[in-house]
Coordinates of C-alpha atoms in Angstrom, one line a residue:
M1 CA 1.2 28.3 39.3
R2 CA -2.4 29.7 39.5
A3 CA -4.0 26.2 39.7
V4 CA -1.8 25.6 42.7
L5 CA -2.6 28.9 44.5
A6 CA -6.4 28.5 43.6
I7 CA -6.1 24.9 45.2
A8 CA -4.2 26.7 48.4
V9 CA -7.0 29.4 48.6
V10 CA -9.7 26.9 48.8
G11 CA -7.8 24.6 51.3
L12 CA -7.5 27.9 53.7
A13 CA -11.3 28.6 53.2
G14 CA -11.9 25.1 54.0
C15 CA -9.8 25.3 57.3
F16 CA -11.3 28.8 58.2
T17 CA -14.9 27.3 57.6
N18 CA -14.0 24.2 59.8
A19 CA -12.2 26.3 62.7
L20 CA -15.4 28.4 62.4
S21 CA -17.9 25.6 62.6
N22 CA -15.8 24.3 65.7
A23 CA -16.2 27.5 67.4
N24 CA -19.7 27.6 66.8
K25 CA -20.3 24.1 68.1
S26 CA -18.2 25.1 71.3
K27 CA -20.5 28.2 71.9
Q28 CA -23.5 25.9 71.4
I29 CA -22.4 23.3 74.0
Q30 CA -21.4 25.9 76.3
R31 CA -25.1 27.2 76.1
E32 CA -26.5 24.1 76.6
A33 CA -24.4 23.3 79.5
L34 CA -25.2 26.7 81.0
E35 CA -29.1 25.9 80.6
D36 CA -28.4 22.6 82.2
A37 CA -27.0 24.2 85.3
L38 CA -30.5 25.9 85.9
P39 CA -32.0 24.5 89.2
A40 CA -35.0 22.3 89.3
T41 CA -38.4 23.9 89.5
L42 CA -39.9 23.9 93.1
E43 CA -43.3 22.1 92.5
V44 CA -46.3 20.7 94.6
P45 CA -48.1 17.7 93.2
E46 CA -51.7 17.9 94.3
P47 CA -51.9 21.2 95.7
L48 CA -54.0 22.5 98.3
P49 CA -56.7 24.9 97.6
G50 CA -57.1 28.6 98.7
T51 CA -54.8 31.3 99.6
G52 CA -53.0 29.8 102.9
R53 CA -53.4 30.9 106.6
T54 CA -51.2 33.7 107.6
A55 CA -48.0 32.7 109.8
R56 CA -46.2 35.6 111.1
V57 CA -42.8 35.9 111.1
R58 CA -40.0 38.4 112.3
V59 CA -36.8 38.5 110.6
W60 CA -33.4 39.9 111.7
A61 CA -30.5 40.4 109.1
A62 CA -27.0 40.2 110.6
E63 CA -24.3 42.9 110.1
D64 CA -22.0 40.9 107.7
Y65 CA -25.4 39.6 105.7
R66 CA -26.2 43.4 105.2
T67 CA -23.0 44.2 104.2
Q68 CA -23.0 41.4 101.3
H69 CA -26.4 42.4 100.1
V70 CA -27.1 46.1 99.4
R71 CA -30.8 45.6 98.8
W72 CA -30.9 43.2 101.8
R73 CA -34.4 44.2 103.1
A74 CA -35.8 43.8 99.1
Q75 CA -33.9 40.3 98.8
I76 CA -35.4 38.8 102.1
E77 CA -38.8 40.1 100.8
E78 CA -38.2 38.5 97.5
E79 CA -37.2 35.2 99.2
L80 CA -40.1 34.9 101.5
D81 CA -42.3 35.4 98.2
D82 CA -40.6 32.7 96.9
V83 CA -41.0 30.4 99.8
N84 CA -44.8 31.6 99.9
Q85 CA -45.3 30.3 96.4
F86 CA -44.4 26.9 97.5
L87 CA -45.8 26.7 101.3
V88 CA -49.2 28.0 100.3
P89 CA -50.0 25.1 97.8
A90 CA -47.9 22.7 99.7
V91 CA -49.0 23.1 103.2
G92 CA -51.7 25.9 103.3
I93 CA -49.6 28.7 105.1
K94 CA -48.2 32.0 103.8
L95 CA -45.3 33.7 105.7
E96 CA -46.0 37.5 106.6
A97 CA -43.1 39.5 107.9
E98 CA -44.1 41.7 110.6
A99 CA -40.9 43.5 110.7
I100 CA -37.4 42.8 108.8
E101 CA -34.8 44.4 111.1
P102 CA -31.0 44.8 111.2
W103 CA -29.2 42.6 113.9
E104 CA -26.0 44.1 115.0
V105 CA -24.3 40.8 115.4
S106 CA -21.1 39.5 113.2
T107 CA -22.0 35.8 112.1
A108 CA -19.2 34.9 109.4
D109 CA -16.7 33.1 111.9
R110 CA -19.4 31.5 114.2
G111 CA -21.7 28.1 114.2
L112 CA -25.0 28.1 113.4
A113 CA -26.1 26.0 116.4
E114 CA -24.4 29.3 118.5
L115 CA -25.9 31.8 116.6
L116 CA -29.5 30.0 116.7
T117 CA -29.2 30.2 120.7
E118 CA -28.1 33.9 120.5
L119 CA -31.2 34.8 118.0
A120 CA -33.4 33.1 120.8
T121 CA -32.1 35.5 123.5
H122 CA -32.5 38.7 121.2
D123 CA -35.8 37.9 120.1
P124 CA -37.8 35.3 122.2
G125 CA -40.6 35.8 119.5
D126 CA -43.6 35.2 121.9
D127 CA -45.6 37.2 119.5
V128 CA -45.1 35.6 116.3
D129 CA -44.8 32.0 114.7
W130 CA -41.2 32.1 113.9
V131 CA -38.3 34.5 114.2
I132 CA -35.5 34.0 111.0
G133 CA -32.2 35.1 111.4
Y134 CA -30.1 35.8 108.3
G135 CA -26.4 35.3 108.5
S136 CA -23.5 36.0 106.2
G137 CA -23.5 33.8 103.0
L138 CA -21.2 31.0 102.2
S139 CA -19.7 29.9 98.8
L140 CA -20.7 26.6 98.9
V141 CA -22.8 25.3 95.9
E142 CA -23.9 22.0 97.5
G143 CA -23.4 20.7 101.0
S144 CA -25.1 19.6 104.0
F145 CA -28.0 21.6 105.2
D146 CA -26.3 21.8 108.6
Q147 CA -23.9 24.3 107.0
L148 CA -26.5 26.3 105.3
G149 CA -29.5 26.8 107.9
M150 CA -30.3 25.4 111.2
A151 CA -33.4 24.9 113.4
R152 CA -34.5 22.9 116.3
P153 CA -37.8 20.5 116.3
L154 CA -40.5 22.5 117.7
G155 CA -38.5 25.5 118.0
R156 CA -39.8 29.2 117.0
H157 CA -36.2 30.1 115.7
L158 CA -34.2 29.3 112.7
M159 CA -30.9 30.7 110.9
V160 CA -30.4 30.7 107.5
R161 CA -27.2 31.7 105.5
G162 CA -27.0 34.1 102.9
Y163 CA -25.8 33.5 99.7
S164 CA -22.4 34.1 98.3
V165 CA -22.4 34.6 94.6
G166 CA -18.9 35.8 94.2
S167 CA -17.0 32.2 93.8
E168 CA -19.7 30.9 91.5
R169 CA -19.8 33.7 89.3
D170 CA -16.0 33.2 88.6
Q171 CA -16.6 29.3 88.1
F172 CA -19.1 30.1 85.7
A173 CA -17.0 32.8 83.8
R174 CA -14.1 29.9 83.6
A175 CA -16.4 27.3 82.6
Y176 CA -18.5 29.0 80.0
P177 CA -16.6 31.7 78.7
S178 CA -18.4 31.9 75.2
T179 CA -21.8 32.7 76.8
S180 CA -23.0 36.2 77.5
A181 CA -22.5 37.7 81.3
A182 CA -26.2 38.3 81.2
D183 CA -26.8 34.8 80.7
R184 CA -24.6 33.7 83.1
D185 CA -26.1 36.1 85.6
R186 CA -29.6 34.8 84.9
V187 CA -28.8 31.2 85.8
L188 CA -26.7 32.3 88.8
A189 CA -29.9 34.3 90.1
A190 CA -32.0 31.2 89.4
R191 CA -29.6 29.0 91.5
R192 CA -29.7 31.8 94.2
R193 CA -33.3 32.1 94.3
H194 CA -33.7 28.2 94.4
K195 CA -31.2 27.6 97.1
Q196 CA -32.5 30.3 99.6
A197 CA -35.9 28.8 99.3
T198 CA -35.3 25.4 99.9
V199 CA -33.2 26.1 102.8
L200 CA -35.7 28.3 104.5
I201 CA -38.3 25.5 103.6
H202 CA -36.2 22.7 104.7
E203 CA -35.5 24.5 108.3
L204 CA -39.3 25.5 108.6
A205 CA -40.2 21.7 108.2
H206 CA -37.8 20.7 111.1
T207 CA -39.2 23.2 113.4
L208 CA -42.4 21.3 112.7
G209 CA -41.1 17.7 113.2
V210 CA -40.2 16.8 110.0
P211 CA -36.8 14.8 110.1
H212 CA -34.5 14.2 107.1
E213 CA -35.4 12.2 104.3
R214 CA -33.3 9.7 102.1
E215 CA -34.3 10.8 98.4
P216 CA -31.6 13.4 97.1
T217 CA -34.2 15.3 95.3
W218 CA -36.6 15.9 98.2
L219 CA -36.4 19.2 100.2
M220 CA -36.1 17.4 103.2
A221 CA -32.6 15.6 102.2
T222 CA -29.7 15.7 104.2
S223 CA -27.6 18.0 101.9
Y224 CA -28.8 20.8 99.4
A225 CA -28.5 20.2 95.6
T226 CA -30.0 21.8 92.8
T227 CA -32.1 18.8 91.4
M228 CA -34.2 19.3 94.7
S229 CA -38.0 19.9 93.5
T230 CA -40.4 19.0 96.1
L231 CA -41.7 17.5 99.5
S232 CA -42.4 14.0 100.1
K233 CA -46.2 13.3 100.9
Q234 CA -45.0 12.1 104.0
S235 CA -43.3 15.4 105.2
R236 CA -46.6 17.3 103.8
A237 CA -48.6 15.3 106.1
V238 CA -46.4 16.0 109.2
M239 CA -46.1 19.7 108.6
Q240 CA -49.7 19.9 108.0
L241 CA -50.6 17.9 111.4
A242 CA -48.3 20.3 113.1
L243 CA -49.8 23.5 112.0
E244 CA -52.9 22.6 113.4
T245 CA -51.5 23.4 116.5
W246 CA -48.5 25.7 115.7
L247 CA -51.0 28.6 114.5
T248 CA -53.0 28.7 117.6
P249 CA -52.7 31.7 120.0
R250 CA -49.6 31.1 122.0
A251 CA -51.6 31.4 125.6
S252 CA -53.4 28.3 124.1
F253 CA -50.3 26.3 122.7
D254 CA -49.6 22.9 124.4
L255 CA -45.9 21.8 123.4
A256 CA -46.5 18.7 124.9
S257 CA -49.6 17.9 123.1
L258 CA -47.9 18.8 119.9
A259 CA -45.5 16.2 120.6
A260 CA -47.7 13.7 121.6
R261 CA -49.5 13.9 118.3
L262 CA -46.5 13.7 116.2
T263 CA -45.3 11.0 118.1
S264 CA -48.5 8.9 117.5
Y265 CA -48.1 10.0 113.7
F266 CA -44.7 8.4 113.5
E267 CA -45.2 5.5 115.7
S268 CA -48.9 4.8 113.3
N269 CA -47.4 5.5 110.1
P270 CA -43.9 3.8 109.6
W271 CA -42.1 4.9 106.3
G272 CA -38.6 3.8 105.0
G273 CA -38.1 7.3 103.3
W274 CA -36.9 8.7 106.6
E275 CA -33.3 9.0 107.3
P276 CA -33.0 6.4 110.1
D277 CA -30.7 8.0 112.4
D278 CA -32.5 11.6 112.2
H279 CA -36.1 9.8 112.5
G280 CA -34.8 7.7 115.5
Q281 CA -33.5 10.7 117.2
L282 CA -36.2 13.0 116.6
V283 CA -39.1 10.4 117.9
A284 CA -37.1 10.1 121.2
E285 CA -36.7 13.8 121.6
L286 CA -40.5 14.0 120.9
R287 CA -41.1 11.5 123.5
A288 CA -39.1 13.5 126.1
V289 CA -41.1 16.3 125.5
V290 CA -44.3 14.1 126.0
S291 CA -42.6 12.9 129.2
S292 CA -41.6 16.2 130.8
G293 CA -45.2 17.5 130.1
R294 CA -46.9 14.8 132.2
G295 CA -48.9 15.4 135.1
A296 CA -51.3 18.0 133.8
S297 CA -53.8 16.6 136.0
P298 CA -52.1 15.7 139.5
S299 CA -53.9 13.6 142.3
G300 CA -54.5 15.8 145.4
L301 CA -55.5 18.9 143.5
T302 CA -59.0 20.1 142.7
G303 CA -61.2 23.0 141.6
P304 CA -59.3 26.2 141.7
A305 CA -56.1 24.7 142.7
R306 CA -56.1 22.4 139.8
E307 CA -56.8 25.3 137.6
Q308 CA -53.6 26.8 138.8
Y309 CA -51.7 24.2 138.2
E310 CA -52.7 23.8 134.6
H311 CA -52.4 27.2 133.9
A312 CA -48.9 27.2 135.5
V313 CA -47.9 24.0 133.0
R314 CA -49.3 25.9 129.9
L315 CA -47.4 29.0 130.9
A316 CA -44.0 26.9 131.1
A317 CA -45.0 25.2 127.7
S318 CA -45.0 28.5 125.9
G319 CA -41.9 29.6 127.0
K320 CA -42.3 31.5 130.1
P321 CA -41.0 29.4 133.0
A322 CA -40.7 32.6 135.5
E323 CA -44.5 33.6 135.2
A324 CA -44.9 29.7 135.6
L325 CA -42.9 29.5 139.0
A326 CA -44.7 32.3 140.5
E327 CA -47.9 30.4 140.0
L328 CA -46.5 27.2 141.2
E329 CA -44.6 28.8 144.3
A330 CA -48.0 30.3 145.5
L331 CA -49.6 27.0 145.1
V332 CA -46.8 25.0 146.9
A333 CA -47.5 26.7 149.9
A334 CA -50.8 25.0 150.4
Y335 CA -49.9 22.0 148.7
P336 CA -46.2 21.2 149.6
A337 CA -46.3 17.3 149.5
T338 CA -47.8 17.1 146.0
P339 CA -45.2 15.2 143.7
D340 CA -46.5 16.9 140.7
V341 CA -46.3 20.5 141.8
R342 CA -42.9 19.9 143.0
L343 CA -41.9 18.4 139.6
A344 CA -43.1 21.3 137.6
I345 CA -41.1 23.5 140.3
C346 CA -37.9 21.3 139.3
Q347 CA -38.7 21.5 135.5
G348 CA -39.2 25.5 135.8
R349 CA -36.2 25.9 137.8
I350 CA -34.4 24.1 135.1
A351 CA -35.7 26.1 132.3
L352 CA -35.2 29.5 134.1
D353 CA -31.8 29.1 136.0
G354 CA -30.1 26.0 134.0
P355 CA -29.8 22.2 135.1
T356 CA -26.3 23.3 136.8
A357 CA -27.8 25.8 139.0
A358 CA -28.2 25.5 142.9
T359 CA -31.6 26.6 142.6
A360 CA -32.4 23.7 140.2
S361 CA -30.9 20.9 142.0
K362 CA -32.5 22.1 145.5
A363 CA -35.9 22.3 143.4
C364 CA -35.3 18.6 142.0
D365 CA -34.3 17.2 145.3
R366 CA -36.7 18.5 147.2
A367 CA -39.3 16.8 144.6
L368 CA -37.3 13.5 145.3
E369 CA -38.0 13.6 148.8
V370 CA -41.4 14.2 148.4
A371 CA -41.8 11.1 146.0
P372 CA -38.5 8.8 146.3
D373 CA -39.5 6.4 143.4
D374 CA -40.4 9.0 140.8
P375 CA -37.7 9.1 138.4
R376 CA -39.0 12.2 136.4
P377 CA -37.0 14.8 138.7
H378 CA -33.8 12.9 137.6
L379 CA -35.0 12.6 134.1
A380 CA -35.6 16.4 133.7
L381 CA -32.1 17.2 134.9
A382 CA -30.4 14.6 132.8
Q383 CA -32.0 15.5 129.9
A384 CA -31.4 19.3 130.4
L385 CA -27.6 18.5 131.1
A386 CA -27.5 16.4 128.2
G387 CA -28.4 19.2 126.1
R388 CA -25.7 21.4 127.0
G389 CA -22.9 19.0 125.5
G390 CA -20.1 19.4 127.6
P391 CA -17.8 16.8 129.2
G392 CA -18.8 17.7 132.8
D393 CA -22.6 18.1 131.6
R394 CA -22.3 14.4 130.3
A395 CA -20.8 13.1 133.4
A396 CA -23.6 14.6 135.5
A397 CA -26.4 13.4 133.2
L398 CA -25.1 10.0 133.4
G399 CA -25.2 10.2 137.4
R400 CA -28.7 11.0 137.1
L401 CA -29.4 8.4 135.0
T402 CA -27.7 6.0 136.8
A403 CA -30.0 6.6 139.9
V404 CA -33.0 6.3 137.6
E405 CA -31.5 2.7 136.6
A406 CA -31.2 2.0 140.5
M407 CA -35.1 2.8 141.0
A408 CA -36.6 1.5 137.7
G409 CA -37.3 -2.1 138.9
G410 CA -39.7 -3.7 136.5
R411 CA -41.2 -0.5 135.2
A412 CA -41.2 -0.8 131.6
E413 CA -42.1 3.0 131.0
V414 CA -38.9 3.9 133.2
W415 CA -36.7 1.7 131.1
A416 CA -38.4 3.3 127.9
A417 CA -37.6 6.8 129.1
L418 CA -33.9 5.7 129.6
V419 CA -33.5 4.2 126.3
E420 CA -35.0 7.5 125.0
L421 CA -32.2 9.8 126.8
Y422 CA -29.5 7.2 126.2
Q423 CA -30.4 7.2 122.1
A424 CA -30.5 11.0 122.2
Q425 CA -26.9 11.1 123.8
Q426 CA -25.7 8.4 121.5
L427 CA -24.7 6.2 124.4
V428 CA -25.0 3.1 122.4
T429 CA -24.1 0.2 124.9
L430 CA -26.1 2.0 127.9
T431 CA -29.1 1.9 125.3
E432 CA -28.5 -1.8 124.7
R433 CA -28.5 -2.5 128.6
A434 CA -31.7 -0.7 128.9
L435 CA -33.5 -2.3 126.0
D436 CA -32.8 -5.8 127.7
R437 CA -34.5 -4.4 130.6
L438 CA -37.3 -3.2 128.8
A439 CA -37.8 -6.4 127.0
A440 CA -38.0 -8.1 130.1
A441 CA -40.4 -5.8 131.5
K442 CA -42.7 -5.5 128.6
P443 CA -41.9 -8.1 125.6
G444 CA -41.6 -6.7 122.2
A445 CA -41.2 -3.0 123.3
D446 CA -37.5 -3.0 122.1
A447 CA -38.1 -3.5 118.7
D448 CA -37.5 0.2 117.6
G449 CA -34.6 0.6 119.8
R450 CA -32.9 -2.9 118.3
A451 CA -33.3 -1.3 114.9
W452 CA -31.6 1.9 115.9
L453 CA -28.5 -0.2 117.4
L454 CA -28.1 -2.0 114.3
R455 CA -28.0 1.4 112.2
I456 CA -25.7 3.1 114.6
R457 CA -23.2 0.1 115.2
G458 CA -23.4 -0.7 111.7
R459 CA -23.3 2.6 109.9
Y460 CA -20.5 3.9 112.3
G461 CA -18.6 1.0 113.1
L462 CA -19.2 0.8 116.7
P463 CA -18.7 -2.7 118.0
P464 CA -20.4 -4.1 121.0
D465 CA -17.1 -4.1 123.1
G466 CA -15.0 -1.3 121.8
T467 CA -12.2 -1.4 124.7
R468 CA -9.9 -2.8 122.2
W469 CA -10.1 0.2 120.2
K470 CA -9.9 2.4 123.3
I471 CA -13.6 3.4 122.7
A472 CA -14.9 3.4 126.5
V473 CA -18.7 3.3 127.0
T474 CA -18.6 6.9 127.6
D475 CA -16.8 7.8 124.5
E476 CA -19.1 6.3 122.3
P477 CA -21.0 9.6 121.6
D478 CA -17.7 11.3 120.6
Y479 CA -16.7 8.3 118.7
V480 CA -20.1 8.3 116.6
A481 CA -20.1 12.0 116.2
A482 CA -16.1 11.9 114.9
V483 CA -17.3 9.1 112.0
R484 CA -20.4 11.1 111.1
E485 CA -18.4 14.7 110.9
L486 CA -15.9 12.6 109.0
L487 CA -18.2 11.4 106.6
D488 CA -20.0 14.5 106.1
L489 CA -16.3 16.2 105.3
I490 CA -15.8 13.5 102.5
Y491 CA -19.7 14.0 100.9
A492 CA -18.9 17.7 100.9
D493 CA -15.3 16.9 98.8
K494 CA -13.4 18.7 101.6
F495 CA -10.7 15.9 101.6
A496 CA -8.0 17.6 103.0
D497 CA -10.3 18.4 106.2
A498 CA -11.4 14.7 106.1
K499 CA -7.9 13.5 106.1
A500 CA -6.7 15.7 109.0
K501 CA -9.8 14.6 111.0
A502 CA -9.3 10.7 110.1
K503 CA -5.7 11.2 111.6
A504 CA -7.2 12.5 114.8
A505 CA -9.6 9.9 115.1
E506 CA -7.3 7.2 114.1
K507 CA -4.9 8.5 117.1
R508 CA -7.9 8.4 119.7
W509 CA -9.4 5.2 118.4
P510 CA -6.5 3.3 116.7
G511 CA -7.7 0.9 114.1
A512 CA -11.2 1.3 114.9
P513 CA -13.4 -0.3 112.3
G514 CA -15.9 3.1 111.8
V515 CA -12.7 5.2 111.0
L516 CA -11.1 2.5 108.9
A517 CA -14.6 2.3 106.9
A518 CA -14.7 6.2 106.6
R519 CA -11.1 6.3 105.3
C520 CA -12.0 3.5 102.8
D521 CA -14.8 5.9 101.6
L522 CA -12.5 8.9 101.6
A523 CA -9.9 6.9 99.3
L524 CA -12.7 5.4 96.9
R525 CA -13.9 9.0 96.1
Q526 CA -10.4 10.0 95.2
Q527 CA -10.4 7.2 92.8
Q528 CA -7.8 5.0 94.9
A529 CA -9.3 1.7 94.7
A530 CA -6.6 -0.4 95.7
A531 CA -6.3 1.8 98.8
A532 CA -9.9 1.7 99.4
R533 CA -10.1 -2.0 99.2
A534 CA -7.2 -2.6 101.7
L535 CA -9.1 -0.3 104.3
C536 CA -12.5 -1.6 104.0
D537 CA -10.9 -5.2 104.5
Q538 CA -9.4 -4.1 107.4
A539 CA -12.4 -2.6 108.8
I540 CA -14.3 -6.0 108.3
A541 CA -11.3 -7.9 109.7
A542 CA -11.7 -5.7 112.5
W543 CA -15.2 -6.4 113.3
S544 CA -17.5 -8.3 110.8
G545 CA -20.3 -6.1 111.4
A546 CA -19.0 -3.1 110.0
A547 CA -22.1 -2.5 107.5
W548 CA -20.7 0.5 106.0
A549 CA -17.2 -1.2 105.1
L550 CA -19.2 -4.3 103.9
Y551 CA -21.2 -2.0 101.6
L552 CA -18.2 0.2 100.0
R553 CA -16.4 -3.3 99.6
G554 CA -19.5 -4.5 97.6
V555 CA -19.3 -1.4 95.5
L556 CA -15.6 -1.9 94.7
L557 CA -16.0 -5.2 93.9
V558 CA -19.0 -4.3 91.4
G559 CA -16.9 -1.8 89.9
S560 CA -14.2 -4.6 89.2
G561 CA -16.4 -6.9 87.8
K562 CA -16.2 -9.5 90.7
T563 CA -20.2 -10.1 90.7
A564 CA -20.2 -13.1 93.2
P565 CA -18.2 -11.8 95.9
A566 CA -20.0 -8.2 95.6
I567 CA -23.3 -10.2 95.9
A568 CA -21.8 -11.9 99.2
S569 CA -20.7 -8.5 100.5
L570 CA -23.6 -6.5 100.1
R571 CA -25.6 -9.4 101.3
A572 CA -23.5 -9.2 104.5
A573 CA -24.0 -5.4 105.0
I574 CA -27.8 -5.4 104.8
A575 CA -27.6 -8.3 107.7
A576 CA -25.8 -6.2 109.8
E577 CA -27.7 -3.0 108.9
P578 CA -31.3 -4.1 107.6
S579 CA -32.1 -0.2 106.7
L580 CA -29.2 0.4 104.5
A581 CA -30.9 1.3 101.4
Q582 CA -27.9 2.0 99.4
A583 CA -26.9 -1.6 99.9
Y584 CA -29.9 -3.0 98.3
R585 CA -29.7 -0.5 95.2
T586 CA -26.2 -1.7 94.4
L587 CA -27.2 -5.4 95.2
A588 CA -29.8 -5.0 92.6
K589 CA -27.4 -3.9 90.0
A590 CA -24.9 -6.8 90.9
L591 CA -27.6 -9.3 90.6
D592 CA -28.9 -8.0 87.1
R593 CA -25.2 -8.6 86.1
A594 CA -25.1 -11.8 87.0
G595 CA -28.8 -12.7 85.7
D596 CA -30.4 -13.7 88.6
R597 CA -33.9 -12.4 88.1
A598 CA -35.2 -14.8 90.8
G599 CA -33.0 -12.9 93.3
R600 CA -33.6 -9.6 91.9
E601 CA -37.5 -9.9 92.3
A602 CA -37.0 -11.0 95.9
L603 CA -34.8 -8.3 96.8
A604 CA -37.7 -5.9 95.1
I605 CA -40.0 -7.1 97.4
E606 CA -38.0 -7.1 100.5
Y607 CA -37.2 -3.2 99.9
Q608 CA -40.9 -2.5 99.1
A609 CA -41.6 -3.5 102.5
R610 CA -39.0 -2.1 104.4
F611 CA -39.0 1.3 102.5
G612 CA -42.2 1.7 101.0
A613 CA -40.8 2.4 97.7
R614 CA -40.1 0.6 94.5
L615 CA -36.4 -0.7 94.2
P616 CA -34.9 1.5 91.4

């Protein structure tokens, strides 16, 4: 009996020891997992020497931001310090807050674009380098930067969302119950500081003319991730170039000159690391700024009159249209028939009163009377109307651009301006028509535009003739925006919202290839391979140029071990959209599986030539 009891006791001890050992292992695993949740450290390869130049900022903290953050002023100061530790060695500037003030506005249920406009009205920022607004925090751990912050290229204002830690703290408590609250809070604090610093650096870079990039670990990627660690060499170069002008006294700041320098940089330094759509749109906007700033030395003006005109142009470029108009109205009395003076008044009225104001229309029509073959008044109104974004504004802008087409003739520079404005509005078919005329007037000048066409049509499934799917030419901006928004929702794991968006898009454009391809992507991310394959096949059957559907079908075929058809589908995706980097990388994996070393090497050469990087 004693022997049996002894054996039982030993057995119980063994069970207890095993249980204790397993518990300790579980705790260790959780501790290691918690450490893995720490964000990447922001690093600067090849840091610049020195302490950096001072950039003056003024900060406004919204009411709901202050409610969420008791130490709101101290927290903003800490975040600016974190940002400076990166900016000084990266681009040679240090942000110095002249004031951190309360802003009596609620931001929780409002879009960042609306808030950015309101911030600019609240504080024009004439005496600082940037104005920064802080809004209420979101619970997003990762997501599109458009949800976390916003700024406009060459704009002086930026909005940043605060950091809402509550939901993430609850998630950590559930995921790592065996770790201490202090350890979890330490990791959460590191994640907050990483995210806030990254978002602010990202938006500052946008104001200096940096577009989004493809590499997800770079700070200028389209979506935030805790793995982000640095700026690319190219982004740093653009920021440093812009800062040479940006920090000059505002009275001598020339926006058009800066836009011209940046345009020249992008044209002279092609690089495959930029996100193609974003890069193309940015360059189009920069060219439009350059175009609107032309005429600083008009014919017919000499001596003091010319100096007065140039002073007015500088005032307008520095955001002082009323003062610029005062100079121009005095000048036009003596020079009523000088086209550039009339154009400057047209542009000033647009800036001061808005493109739909009767005063703006009257001023621009008067400029056209003086120079009937000068398209610039039409272009200035069209650009401003398109920027407003309303359906009526779009129609009015198109009316102006149609008038420009009628007067363009064989002038390549006019067709190039039309291409830029059509591109900026995502009017793809009209862009293609303008490119045809540009190529006829100046062979080879349409190359960049053709690449843009392939990207937009292939990525968003927009066929050359969309009438079969009820995609009118004037509907193309809405269609592209809907497919893009649908994909953004999918990538943010907002599947319910994505389904609702897809249903609405399907109703408006039944069977459209881009919508089918996005639905294929949604099914794939929900582990519904059969449904995804069927939707991709439908998209490709509808239009063989649907590059995104071809790419996704290739991914599905690789996953199911069907290497040969996967290779064919991925090659078709690349043919439809040569800038689709994901297709190259997936094709490389398929070629590896097939043992096609020669094909892999040829693909690597093509990838290096196109994107300026080694094929992974």
